[in-house]
Short mmCIF file of C-alpha atoms in Angstrom, two decimals:
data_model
loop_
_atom_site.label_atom_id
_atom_site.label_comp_id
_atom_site.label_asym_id
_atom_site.label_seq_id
_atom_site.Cartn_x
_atom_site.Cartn_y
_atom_site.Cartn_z
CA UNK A 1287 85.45 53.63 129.55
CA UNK A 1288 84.36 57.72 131.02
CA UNK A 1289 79.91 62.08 130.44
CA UNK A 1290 78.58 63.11 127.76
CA UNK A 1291 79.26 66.54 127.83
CA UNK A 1292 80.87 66.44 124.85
CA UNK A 1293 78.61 65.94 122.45
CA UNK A 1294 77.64 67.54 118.79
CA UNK A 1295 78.62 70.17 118.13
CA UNK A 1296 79.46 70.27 114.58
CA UNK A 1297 75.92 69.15 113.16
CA UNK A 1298 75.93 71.52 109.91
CA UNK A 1299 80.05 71.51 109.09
CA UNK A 1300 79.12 68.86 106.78
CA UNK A 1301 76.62 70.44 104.54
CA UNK A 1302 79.56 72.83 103.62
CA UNK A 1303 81.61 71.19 100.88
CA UNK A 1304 84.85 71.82 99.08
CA UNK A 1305 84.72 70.84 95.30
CA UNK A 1306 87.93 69.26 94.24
CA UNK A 1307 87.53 71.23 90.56
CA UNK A 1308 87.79 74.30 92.79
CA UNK A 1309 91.14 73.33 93.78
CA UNK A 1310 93.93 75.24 92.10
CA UNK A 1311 97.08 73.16 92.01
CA UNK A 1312 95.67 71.05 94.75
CA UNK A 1313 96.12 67.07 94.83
CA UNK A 1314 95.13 64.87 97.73
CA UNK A 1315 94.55 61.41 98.45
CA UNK A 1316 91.99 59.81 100.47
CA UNK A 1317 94.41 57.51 102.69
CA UNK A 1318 94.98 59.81 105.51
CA UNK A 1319 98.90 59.77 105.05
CA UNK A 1320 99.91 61.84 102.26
CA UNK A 1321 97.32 64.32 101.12
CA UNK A 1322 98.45 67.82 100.61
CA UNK A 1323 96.43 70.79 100.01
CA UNK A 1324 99.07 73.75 98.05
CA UNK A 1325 98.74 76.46 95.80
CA UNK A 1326 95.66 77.49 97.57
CA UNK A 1327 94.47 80.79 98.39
CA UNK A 1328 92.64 80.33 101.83
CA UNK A 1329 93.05 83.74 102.53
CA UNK A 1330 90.95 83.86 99.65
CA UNK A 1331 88.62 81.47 100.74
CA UNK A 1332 87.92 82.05 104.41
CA UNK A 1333 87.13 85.41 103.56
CA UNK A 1334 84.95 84.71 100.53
CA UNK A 1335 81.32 86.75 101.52
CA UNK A 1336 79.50 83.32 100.94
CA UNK A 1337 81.70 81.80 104.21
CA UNK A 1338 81.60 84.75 106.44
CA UNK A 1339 77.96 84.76 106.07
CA UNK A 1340 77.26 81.52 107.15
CA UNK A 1341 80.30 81.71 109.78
CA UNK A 1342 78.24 84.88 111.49
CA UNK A 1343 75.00 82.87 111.44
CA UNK A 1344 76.38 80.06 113.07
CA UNK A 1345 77.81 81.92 115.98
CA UNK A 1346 74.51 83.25 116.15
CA UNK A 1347 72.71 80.68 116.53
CA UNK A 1348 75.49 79.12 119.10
CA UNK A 1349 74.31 82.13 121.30
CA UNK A 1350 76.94 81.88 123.91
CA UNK A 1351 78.36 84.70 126.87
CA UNK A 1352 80.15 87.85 125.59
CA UNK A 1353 84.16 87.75 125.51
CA UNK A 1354 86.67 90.16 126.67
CA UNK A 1355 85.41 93.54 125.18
CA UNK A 1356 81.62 93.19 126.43
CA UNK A 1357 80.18 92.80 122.42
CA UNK A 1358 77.32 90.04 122.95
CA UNK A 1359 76.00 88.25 119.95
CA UNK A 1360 72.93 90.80 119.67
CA UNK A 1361 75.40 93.26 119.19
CA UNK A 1362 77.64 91.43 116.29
CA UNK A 1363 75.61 92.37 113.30
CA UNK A 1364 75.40 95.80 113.88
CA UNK A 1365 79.20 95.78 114.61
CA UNK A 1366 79.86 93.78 111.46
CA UNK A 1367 77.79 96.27 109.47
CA UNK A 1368 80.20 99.13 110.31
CA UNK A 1369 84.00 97.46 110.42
CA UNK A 1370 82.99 94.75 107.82
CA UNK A 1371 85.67 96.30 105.07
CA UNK A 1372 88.45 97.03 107.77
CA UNK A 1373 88.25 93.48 109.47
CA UNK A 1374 88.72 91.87 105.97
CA UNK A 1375 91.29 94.30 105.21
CA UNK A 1376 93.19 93.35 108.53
CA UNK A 1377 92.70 89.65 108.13
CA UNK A 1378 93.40 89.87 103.98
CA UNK A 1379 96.59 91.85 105.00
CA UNK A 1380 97.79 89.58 108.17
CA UNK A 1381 97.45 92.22 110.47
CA UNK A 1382 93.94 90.93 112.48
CA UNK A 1383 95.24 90.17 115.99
CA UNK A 1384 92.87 88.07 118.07
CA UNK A 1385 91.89 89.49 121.64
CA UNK A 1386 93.03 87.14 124.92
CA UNK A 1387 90.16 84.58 125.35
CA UNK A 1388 88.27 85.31 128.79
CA UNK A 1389 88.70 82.43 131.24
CA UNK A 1390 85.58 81.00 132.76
CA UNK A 1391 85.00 77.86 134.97
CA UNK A 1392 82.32 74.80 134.97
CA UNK A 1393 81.93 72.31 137.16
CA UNK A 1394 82.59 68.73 136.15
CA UNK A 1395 80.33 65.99 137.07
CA UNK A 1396 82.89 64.28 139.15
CA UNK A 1397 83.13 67.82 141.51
CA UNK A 1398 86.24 69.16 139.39
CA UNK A 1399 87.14 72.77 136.96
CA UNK A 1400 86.90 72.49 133.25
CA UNK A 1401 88.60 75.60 132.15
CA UNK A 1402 86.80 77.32 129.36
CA UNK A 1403 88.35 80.07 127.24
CA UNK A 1404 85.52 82.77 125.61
CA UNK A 1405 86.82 84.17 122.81
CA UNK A 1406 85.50 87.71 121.79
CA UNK A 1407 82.36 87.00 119.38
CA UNK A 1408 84.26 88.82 116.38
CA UNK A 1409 87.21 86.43 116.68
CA UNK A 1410 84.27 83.41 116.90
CA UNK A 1411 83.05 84.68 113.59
CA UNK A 1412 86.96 84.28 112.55
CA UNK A 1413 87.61 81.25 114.19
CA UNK A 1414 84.30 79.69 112.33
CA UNK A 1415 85.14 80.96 108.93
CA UNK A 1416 88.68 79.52 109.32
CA UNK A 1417 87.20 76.39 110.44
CA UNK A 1418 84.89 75.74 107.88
CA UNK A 1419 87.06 75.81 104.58
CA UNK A 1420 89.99 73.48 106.90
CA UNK A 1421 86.90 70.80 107.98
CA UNK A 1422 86.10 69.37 104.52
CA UNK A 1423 89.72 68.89 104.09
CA UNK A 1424 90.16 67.02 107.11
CA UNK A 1425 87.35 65.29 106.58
CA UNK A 1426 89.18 63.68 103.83
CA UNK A 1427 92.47 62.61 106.56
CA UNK A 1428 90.53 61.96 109.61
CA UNK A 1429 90.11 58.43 111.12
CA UNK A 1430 86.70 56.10 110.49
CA UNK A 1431 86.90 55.79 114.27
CA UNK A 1432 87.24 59.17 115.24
CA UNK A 1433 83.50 60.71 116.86
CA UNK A 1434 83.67 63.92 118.30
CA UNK A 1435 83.04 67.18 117.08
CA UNK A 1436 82.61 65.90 113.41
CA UNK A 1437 79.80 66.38 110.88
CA UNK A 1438 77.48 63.43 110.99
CA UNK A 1439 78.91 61.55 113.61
CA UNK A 1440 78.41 61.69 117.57
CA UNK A 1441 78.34 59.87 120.67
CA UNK A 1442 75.49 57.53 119.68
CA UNK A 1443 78.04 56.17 116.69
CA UNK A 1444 80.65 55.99 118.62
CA UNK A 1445 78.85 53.55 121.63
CA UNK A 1446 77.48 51.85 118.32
CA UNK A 1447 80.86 51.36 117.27
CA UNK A 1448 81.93 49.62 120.90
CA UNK A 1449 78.83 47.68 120.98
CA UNK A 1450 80.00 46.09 117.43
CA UNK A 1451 83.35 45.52 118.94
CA UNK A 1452 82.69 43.80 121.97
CA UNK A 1453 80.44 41.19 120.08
CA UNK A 1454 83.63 40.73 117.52
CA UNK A 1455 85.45 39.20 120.73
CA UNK A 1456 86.84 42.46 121.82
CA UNK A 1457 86.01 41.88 125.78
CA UNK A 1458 89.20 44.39 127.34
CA UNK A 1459 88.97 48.06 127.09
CA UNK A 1460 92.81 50.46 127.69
CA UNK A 1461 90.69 53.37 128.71
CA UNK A 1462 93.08 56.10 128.23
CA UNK A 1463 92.88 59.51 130.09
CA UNK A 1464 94.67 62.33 129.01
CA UNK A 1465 95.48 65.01 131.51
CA UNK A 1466 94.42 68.54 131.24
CA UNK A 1467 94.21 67.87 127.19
CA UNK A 1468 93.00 71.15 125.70
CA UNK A 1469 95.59 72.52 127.86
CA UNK A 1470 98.69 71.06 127.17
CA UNK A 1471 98.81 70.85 123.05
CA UNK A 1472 101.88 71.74 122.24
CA UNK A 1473 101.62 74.54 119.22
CA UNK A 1474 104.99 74.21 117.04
CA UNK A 1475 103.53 70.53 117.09
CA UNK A 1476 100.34 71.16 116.05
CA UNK A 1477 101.21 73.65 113.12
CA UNK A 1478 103.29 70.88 112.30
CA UNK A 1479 100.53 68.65 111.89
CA UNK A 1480 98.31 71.17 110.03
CA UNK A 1481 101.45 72.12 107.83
CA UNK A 1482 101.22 67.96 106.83
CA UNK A 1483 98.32 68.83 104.87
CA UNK A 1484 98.00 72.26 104.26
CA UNK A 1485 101.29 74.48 103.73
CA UNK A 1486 99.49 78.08 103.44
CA UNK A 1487 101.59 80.70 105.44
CA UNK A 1488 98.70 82.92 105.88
CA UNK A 1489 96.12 80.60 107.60
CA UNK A 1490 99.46 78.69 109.85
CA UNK A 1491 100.20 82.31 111.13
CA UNK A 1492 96.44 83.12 111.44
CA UNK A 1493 95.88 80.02 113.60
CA UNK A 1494 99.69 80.57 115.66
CA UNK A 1495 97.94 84.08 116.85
CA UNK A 1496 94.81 82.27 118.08
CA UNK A 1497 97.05 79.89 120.09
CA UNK A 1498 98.72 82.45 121.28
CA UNK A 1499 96.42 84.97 122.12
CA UNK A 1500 96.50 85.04 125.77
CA UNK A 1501 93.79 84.47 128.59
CA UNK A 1502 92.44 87.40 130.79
CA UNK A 1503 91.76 85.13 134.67
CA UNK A 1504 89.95 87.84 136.74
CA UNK A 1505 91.91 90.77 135.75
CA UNK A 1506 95.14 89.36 135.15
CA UNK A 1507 96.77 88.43 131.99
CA UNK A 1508 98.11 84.91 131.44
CA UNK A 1509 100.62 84.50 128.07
CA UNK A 1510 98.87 80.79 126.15
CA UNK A 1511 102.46 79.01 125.52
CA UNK A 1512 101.05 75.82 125.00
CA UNK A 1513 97.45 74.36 124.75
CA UNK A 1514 94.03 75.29 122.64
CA UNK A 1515 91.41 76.20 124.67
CA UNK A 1516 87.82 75.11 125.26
CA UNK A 1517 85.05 77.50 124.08
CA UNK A 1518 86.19 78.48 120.81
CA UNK A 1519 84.68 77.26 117.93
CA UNK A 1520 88.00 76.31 116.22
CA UNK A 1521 89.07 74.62 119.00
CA UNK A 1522 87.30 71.20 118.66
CA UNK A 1523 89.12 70.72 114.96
CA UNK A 1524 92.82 71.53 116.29
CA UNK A 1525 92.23 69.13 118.91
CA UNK A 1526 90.86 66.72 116.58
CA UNK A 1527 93.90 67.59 114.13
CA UNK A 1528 96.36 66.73 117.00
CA UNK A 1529 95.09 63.67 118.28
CA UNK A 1530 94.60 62.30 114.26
CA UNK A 1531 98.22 61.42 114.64
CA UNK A 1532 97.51 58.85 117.54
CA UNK A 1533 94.75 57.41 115.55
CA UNK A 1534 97.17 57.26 112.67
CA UNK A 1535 99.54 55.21 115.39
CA UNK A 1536 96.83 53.18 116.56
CA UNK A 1537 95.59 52.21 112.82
CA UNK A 1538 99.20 51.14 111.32
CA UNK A 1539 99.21 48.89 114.38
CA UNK A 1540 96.21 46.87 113.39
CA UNK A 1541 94.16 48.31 117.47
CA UNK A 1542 91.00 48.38 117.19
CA UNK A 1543 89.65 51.44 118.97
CA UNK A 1544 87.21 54.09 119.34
CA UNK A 1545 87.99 57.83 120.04
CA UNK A 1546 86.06 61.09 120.64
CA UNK A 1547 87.87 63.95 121.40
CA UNK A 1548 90.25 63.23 124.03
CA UNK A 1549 88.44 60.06 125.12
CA UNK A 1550 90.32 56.82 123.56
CA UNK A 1551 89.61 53.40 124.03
CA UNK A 1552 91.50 50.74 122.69
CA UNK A 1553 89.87 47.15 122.53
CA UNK A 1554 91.64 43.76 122.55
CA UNK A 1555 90.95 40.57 123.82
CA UNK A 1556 93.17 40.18 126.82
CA UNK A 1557 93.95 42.09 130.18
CA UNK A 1558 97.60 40.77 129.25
CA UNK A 1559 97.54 42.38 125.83
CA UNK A 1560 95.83 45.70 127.21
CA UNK A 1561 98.48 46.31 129.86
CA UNK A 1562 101.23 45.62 126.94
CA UNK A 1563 98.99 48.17 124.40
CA UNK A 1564 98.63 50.90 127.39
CA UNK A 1565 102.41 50.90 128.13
CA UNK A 1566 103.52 51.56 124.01
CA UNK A 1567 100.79 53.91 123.96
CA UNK A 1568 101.79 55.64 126.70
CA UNK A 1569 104.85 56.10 125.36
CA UNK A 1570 104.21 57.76 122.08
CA UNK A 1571 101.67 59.70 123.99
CA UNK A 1572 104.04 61.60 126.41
CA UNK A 1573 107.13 61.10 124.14
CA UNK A 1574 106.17 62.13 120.84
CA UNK A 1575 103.08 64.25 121.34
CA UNK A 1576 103.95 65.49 124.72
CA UNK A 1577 100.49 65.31 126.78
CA UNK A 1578 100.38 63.60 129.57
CA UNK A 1579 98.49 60.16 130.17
CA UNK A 1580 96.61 59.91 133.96
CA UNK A 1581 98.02 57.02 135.69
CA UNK A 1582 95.46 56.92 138.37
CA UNK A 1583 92.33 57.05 135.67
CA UNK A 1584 93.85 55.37 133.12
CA UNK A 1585 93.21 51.49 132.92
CA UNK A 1586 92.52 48.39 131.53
CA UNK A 1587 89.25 46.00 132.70
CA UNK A 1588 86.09 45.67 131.04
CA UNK A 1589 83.41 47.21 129.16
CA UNK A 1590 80.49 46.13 131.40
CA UNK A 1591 82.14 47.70 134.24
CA UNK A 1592 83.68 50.76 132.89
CA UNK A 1593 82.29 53.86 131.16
CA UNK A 1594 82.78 55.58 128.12
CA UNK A 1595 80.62 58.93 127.24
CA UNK A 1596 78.16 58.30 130.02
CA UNK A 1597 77.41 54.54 129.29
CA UNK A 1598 78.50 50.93 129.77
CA UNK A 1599 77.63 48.00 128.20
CA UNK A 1600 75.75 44.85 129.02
CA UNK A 1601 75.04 41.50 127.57
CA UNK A 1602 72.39 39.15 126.87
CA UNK A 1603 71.10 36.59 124.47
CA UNK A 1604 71.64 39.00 121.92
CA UNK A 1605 74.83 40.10 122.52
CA UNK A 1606 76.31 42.83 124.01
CA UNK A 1607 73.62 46.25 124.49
CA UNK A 1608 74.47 49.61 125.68
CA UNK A 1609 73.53 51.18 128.59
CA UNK A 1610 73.46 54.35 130.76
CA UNK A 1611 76.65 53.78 133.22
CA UNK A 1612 75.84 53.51 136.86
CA UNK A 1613 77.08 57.33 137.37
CA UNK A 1614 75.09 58.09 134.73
CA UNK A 1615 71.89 57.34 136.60
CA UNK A 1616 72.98 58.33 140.09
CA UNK A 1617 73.84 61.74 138.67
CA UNK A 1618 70.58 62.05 137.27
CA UNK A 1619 68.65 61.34 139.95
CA UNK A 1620 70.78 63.69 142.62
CA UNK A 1621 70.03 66.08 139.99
CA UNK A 1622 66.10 65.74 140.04
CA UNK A 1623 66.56 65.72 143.52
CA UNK A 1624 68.01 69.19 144.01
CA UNK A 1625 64.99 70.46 141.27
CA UNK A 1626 62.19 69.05 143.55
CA UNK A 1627 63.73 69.62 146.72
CA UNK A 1628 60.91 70.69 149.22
CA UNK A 1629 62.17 74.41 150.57
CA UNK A 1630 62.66 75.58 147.06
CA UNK A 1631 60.19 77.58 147.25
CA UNK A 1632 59.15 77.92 143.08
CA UNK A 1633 55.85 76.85 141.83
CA UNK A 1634 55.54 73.76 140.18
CA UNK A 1635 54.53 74.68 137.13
CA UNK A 1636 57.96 76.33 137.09
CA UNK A 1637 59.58 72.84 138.24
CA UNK A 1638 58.09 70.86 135.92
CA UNK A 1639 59.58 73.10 132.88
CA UNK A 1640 63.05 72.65 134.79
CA UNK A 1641 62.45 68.82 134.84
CA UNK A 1642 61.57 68.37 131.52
CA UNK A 1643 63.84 70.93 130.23
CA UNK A 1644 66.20 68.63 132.08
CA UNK A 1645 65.11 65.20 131.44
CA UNK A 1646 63.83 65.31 127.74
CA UNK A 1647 67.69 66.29 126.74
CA UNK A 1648 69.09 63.31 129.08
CA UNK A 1649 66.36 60.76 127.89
CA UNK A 1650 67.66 62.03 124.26
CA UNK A 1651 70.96 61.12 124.98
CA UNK A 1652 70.91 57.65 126.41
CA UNK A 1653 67.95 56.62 124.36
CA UNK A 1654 70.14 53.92 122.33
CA UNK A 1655 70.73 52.60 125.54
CA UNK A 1656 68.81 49.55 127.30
CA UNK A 1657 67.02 51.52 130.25
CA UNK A 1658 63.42 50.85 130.31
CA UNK A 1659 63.27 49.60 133.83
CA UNK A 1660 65.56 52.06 135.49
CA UNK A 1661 63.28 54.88 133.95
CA UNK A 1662 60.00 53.33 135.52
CA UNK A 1663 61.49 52.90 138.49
CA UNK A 1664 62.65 56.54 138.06
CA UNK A 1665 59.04 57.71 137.22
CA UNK A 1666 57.78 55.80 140.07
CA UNK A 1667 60.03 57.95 142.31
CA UNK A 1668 59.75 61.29 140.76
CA UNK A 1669 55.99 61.06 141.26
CA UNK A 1670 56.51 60.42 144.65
CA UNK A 1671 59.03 63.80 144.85
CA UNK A 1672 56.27 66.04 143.41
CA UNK A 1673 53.60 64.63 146.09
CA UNK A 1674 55.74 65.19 149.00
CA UNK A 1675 56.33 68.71 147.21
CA UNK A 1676 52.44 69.31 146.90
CA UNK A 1677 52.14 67.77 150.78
CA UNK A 1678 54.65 70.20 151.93
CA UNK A 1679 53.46 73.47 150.13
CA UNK A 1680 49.84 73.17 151.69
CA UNK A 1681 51.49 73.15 154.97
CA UNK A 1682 48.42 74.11 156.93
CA UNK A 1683 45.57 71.07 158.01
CA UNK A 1684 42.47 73.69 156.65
CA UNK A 1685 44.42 73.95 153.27
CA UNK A 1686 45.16 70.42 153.31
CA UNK A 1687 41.57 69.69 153.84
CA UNK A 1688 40.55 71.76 150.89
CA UNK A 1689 42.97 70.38 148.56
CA UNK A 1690 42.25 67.24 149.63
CA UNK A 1691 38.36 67.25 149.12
CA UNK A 1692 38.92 69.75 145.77
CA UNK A 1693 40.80 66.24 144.43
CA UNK A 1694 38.12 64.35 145.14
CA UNK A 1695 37.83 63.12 149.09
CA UNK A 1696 34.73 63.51 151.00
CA UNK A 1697 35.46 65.87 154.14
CA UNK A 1698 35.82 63.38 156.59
CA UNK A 1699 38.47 61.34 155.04
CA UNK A 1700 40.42 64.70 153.92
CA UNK A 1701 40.37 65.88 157.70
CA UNK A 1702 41.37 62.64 159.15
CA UNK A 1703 43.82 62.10 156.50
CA UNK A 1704 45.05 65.76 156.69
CA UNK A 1705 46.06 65.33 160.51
CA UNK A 1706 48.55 62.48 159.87
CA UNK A 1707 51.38 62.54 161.72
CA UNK A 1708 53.48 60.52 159.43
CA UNK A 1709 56.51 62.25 157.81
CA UNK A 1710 56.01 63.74 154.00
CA UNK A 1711 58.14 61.28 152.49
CA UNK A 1712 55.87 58.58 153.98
CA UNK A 1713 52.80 60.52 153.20
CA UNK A 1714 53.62 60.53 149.85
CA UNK A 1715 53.87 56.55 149.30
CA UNK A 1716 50.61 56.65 150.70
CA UNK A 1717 47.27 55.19 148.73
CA UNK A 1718 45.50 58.58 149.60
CA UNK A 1719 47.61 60.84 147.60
CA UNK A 1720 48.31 58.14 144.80
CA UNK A 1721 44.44 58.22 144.62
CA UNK A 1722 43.98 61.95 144.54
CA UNK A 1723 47.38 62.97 142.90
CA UNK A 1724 47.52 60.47 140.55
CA UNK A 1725 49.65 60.03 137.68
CA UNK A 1726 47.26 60.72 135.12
CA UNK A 1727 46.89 63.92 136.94
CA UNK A 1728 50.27 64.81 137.76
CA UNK A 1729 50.72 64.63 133.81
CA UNK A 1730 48.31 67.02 132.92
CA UNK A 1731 49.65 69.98 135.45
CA UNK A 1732 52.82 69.34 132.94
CA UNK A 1733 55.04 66.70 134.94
CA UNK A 1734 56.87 64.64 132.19
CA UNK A 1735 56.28 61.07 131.32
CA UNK A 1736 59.58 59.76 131.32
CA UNK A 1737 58.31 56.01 130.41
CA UNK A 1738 55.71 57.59 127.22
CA UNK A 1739 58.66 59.78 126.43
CA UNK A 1740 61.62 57.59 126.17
CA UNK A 1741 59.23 55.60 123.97
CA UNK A 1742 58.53 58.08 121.44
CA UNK A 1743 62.30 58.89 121.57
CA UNK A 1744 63.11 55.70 120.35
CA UNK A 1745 59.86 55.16 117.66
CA UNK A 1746 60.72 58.74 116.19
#
């Protein structure tokens, strides 16, 4: 099982719907198998004033870094105002060519590169238009245990999903890692795939030119033979596209398994059956849809011991619960560590926005997840963080002194207390500073509750 960085992005794709009486000469079936959209006019349709509208809103609201030629999202409307007619008129006409996506890199949890690819925002606004009339048709193909980047559905389903799976008897996980996915999709395959469903000439060779649009690295110019990458906001639906023909593999073989995005495990009931499962898969994998499995990631063992988006799972009287994975909470806690690290030198009003900017997004994510005494625990140390912080930032014995007796000590016991030779960590587990930094107090100068708000996570 393997964080959760990939995560919902698709929230409002579902409230835009495709009516089948608006269908010229279309027919399609709900299997998965045969359905074929034709006779269409998606040039029509991606360009309709309605879509374009809501396709410039929603890169708004993404936000995100400029592309290639400098335009930022501030500057898009304007932009839009003046070329509106002459950008339809390209993309109406097949002329639009996309700009080379600008090549950025983020650092993985595990200390690795993801390679991101910002497209310009104009070609976002294309990208998002194009995407919205294709998602309510693949809606209609995609697998019921398929998660990622699809409307209504998410990481939280998806852990539901394995949860209901391991209690069914399902105790072995094939945790399959593909390498360097988004960056090895092979295009005349993927048109392929799109062409199963949807034969329109004008939206294949639209989405060929995105594919191929290049990547600027630094100042140098890389040609995009192969692969669809990260950042754009059609992206997430090509990969899902692709990787709909493994699900169709994995359903006509009776697995049951749980996928989202690139991240697919398969559940069985054996080790001996796993091993047998990973090796076919494998096969079709690097045969037939030419990406390449990770040998040294890949594997089959258990659910309680291996993760998948960030959590594992655990049992007890009630069956099997989920939980955050055991990176999951190291990572976390290194993290709060580097916020309240003593020579940062910021205030602490300022660190206590970071840290619940931080944790109230992380506490969000593994809520559905059995945690309450590793959060306790965690508020128990935190606490302790922010008094050695305090200790440390008074530095001098007079200003300890006056802190001190301002939080309620008489002068005596803030100047003996105040000379302490005992190191700030130890200081900080003291009863002294528990008694005049307490927790109620911490609170109030705006350091988060992680216990009261997990709780109101889960009751909301």
């Amino acid at each position: 099982m393997r964080q959760s960085q990939k995560t919902e992005q698709a929230d409002r794709q579902s409230r835009i719907g495709l009516e089948d009486s608006k269908y010229t000469g279309a027919r399609s079936t709900f299997s998965g198998e045969n359905t074929m959209i034709s006779g269409m006019n998606f040039a029509k349709r991606v360009l309709t004033r309605r879509n374009l509208n809501q396709a410039y809103l929603r890169v708004k609201r993404n936000k995100g870094a400029a592309g290639l030629d400098g335009m930022t999202v501030e500057d898009l409307l304007p932009y839009l105002k003046e070329h509106k007619e002459e950008l339809v008129g390209q993309l109406a006409q097949g002329t639009y060519r996309p700009q080379p996506v600008k090549r950025v890199e983020i650092p993985k949890p595990n200390g690795g590169k993801r390679k991101l690819g910002i497209p310009t925002v104009v070609d976002r606004v294309v990208q998002q238009a194009v995407a919205q009339v294709m998602t309510p048709i693949f809606e209609r193909v995609f697998s019921d245990n398929s998660f990622g980047f699809r409307p209504n559905r998410g990481a939280h389903e998806a852990i539901s999903r394995v949860t209901s799976l391991y209690n069914q008897g399902y105790h072995y996980v094939v945790d399959l890692d593909l390498k360097a996915y988004f960056d090895t999709v092979n295009h005349d395959l993927l048109i392929k795939f799109i062409g199963q469903y949807i034969s329109d000439p004008w939206l294949l060779r639209l989405i060929r030119r995105f594919l191929t649009s290049g990547v600027m690295n630094g100042g140098l110019f890389e040609r995009s033979s192969k692969g669809t990458p990260q950042g754009g906001p059609l992206s997430p639906l090509l990969a899902n596209i692709y990787l709909n023909e493994l699900d169709k593999v994995l359903t006509s073989r009776g697995h049951k398994f749980v996928r989202y995005a690139d991240d697919c495990n398969i559940y069985v009931k054996s080790k001996r059956a796993g091993q047998r499962v990973l090796e076919n898969i494998t096969r079709f994998l690097e045969k037939d849809l030419k990406v390449t499995v990770n040998r040294e990631k890949t594997t089959v063992g258990s659910p309680l011991r291996l993760k998948f988006l960030g959590f594992s799972l655990g049992v007890g009287r009630g069956g099997a619960y989920a939980r955050p994975a055991k990176q999951a909470k190291i990572r976390v806690k290194q993290d709060l560590k580097r916020l309240t690290k003593r020579n940062r030198g910021i205030s602490t009003d300022r660190m206590f926005v970071e840290i619940k900017q931080k944790m109230y997004g992380w506490l969000q994510y593994y809520s559905i997840g059995k945690m309450t005494a590793f959060i306790r625990s965690l508020d128990t140390w935190l606490r302790s963080r922010i008094r050695q912080y305090f200790w440390k930032q008074w530095k001098k014995i007079k200003t300890k002194v006056n802190n001190l007796k301002r939080l309620g000590l008489s002068h005596n016991d803030a100047y003996v207390f105040a000379n302490t030779r005992k190191g700030a960590w130890r200081t900080a587990h003291s009863i002294t500073l528990k008694y005049t930094l307490t927790n109620g107090r911490l609170e109030s100068l705006g350091l988060i509750n992680l216990a009261k708000t997990l709780q109101h996570i889960q009751h909301a």
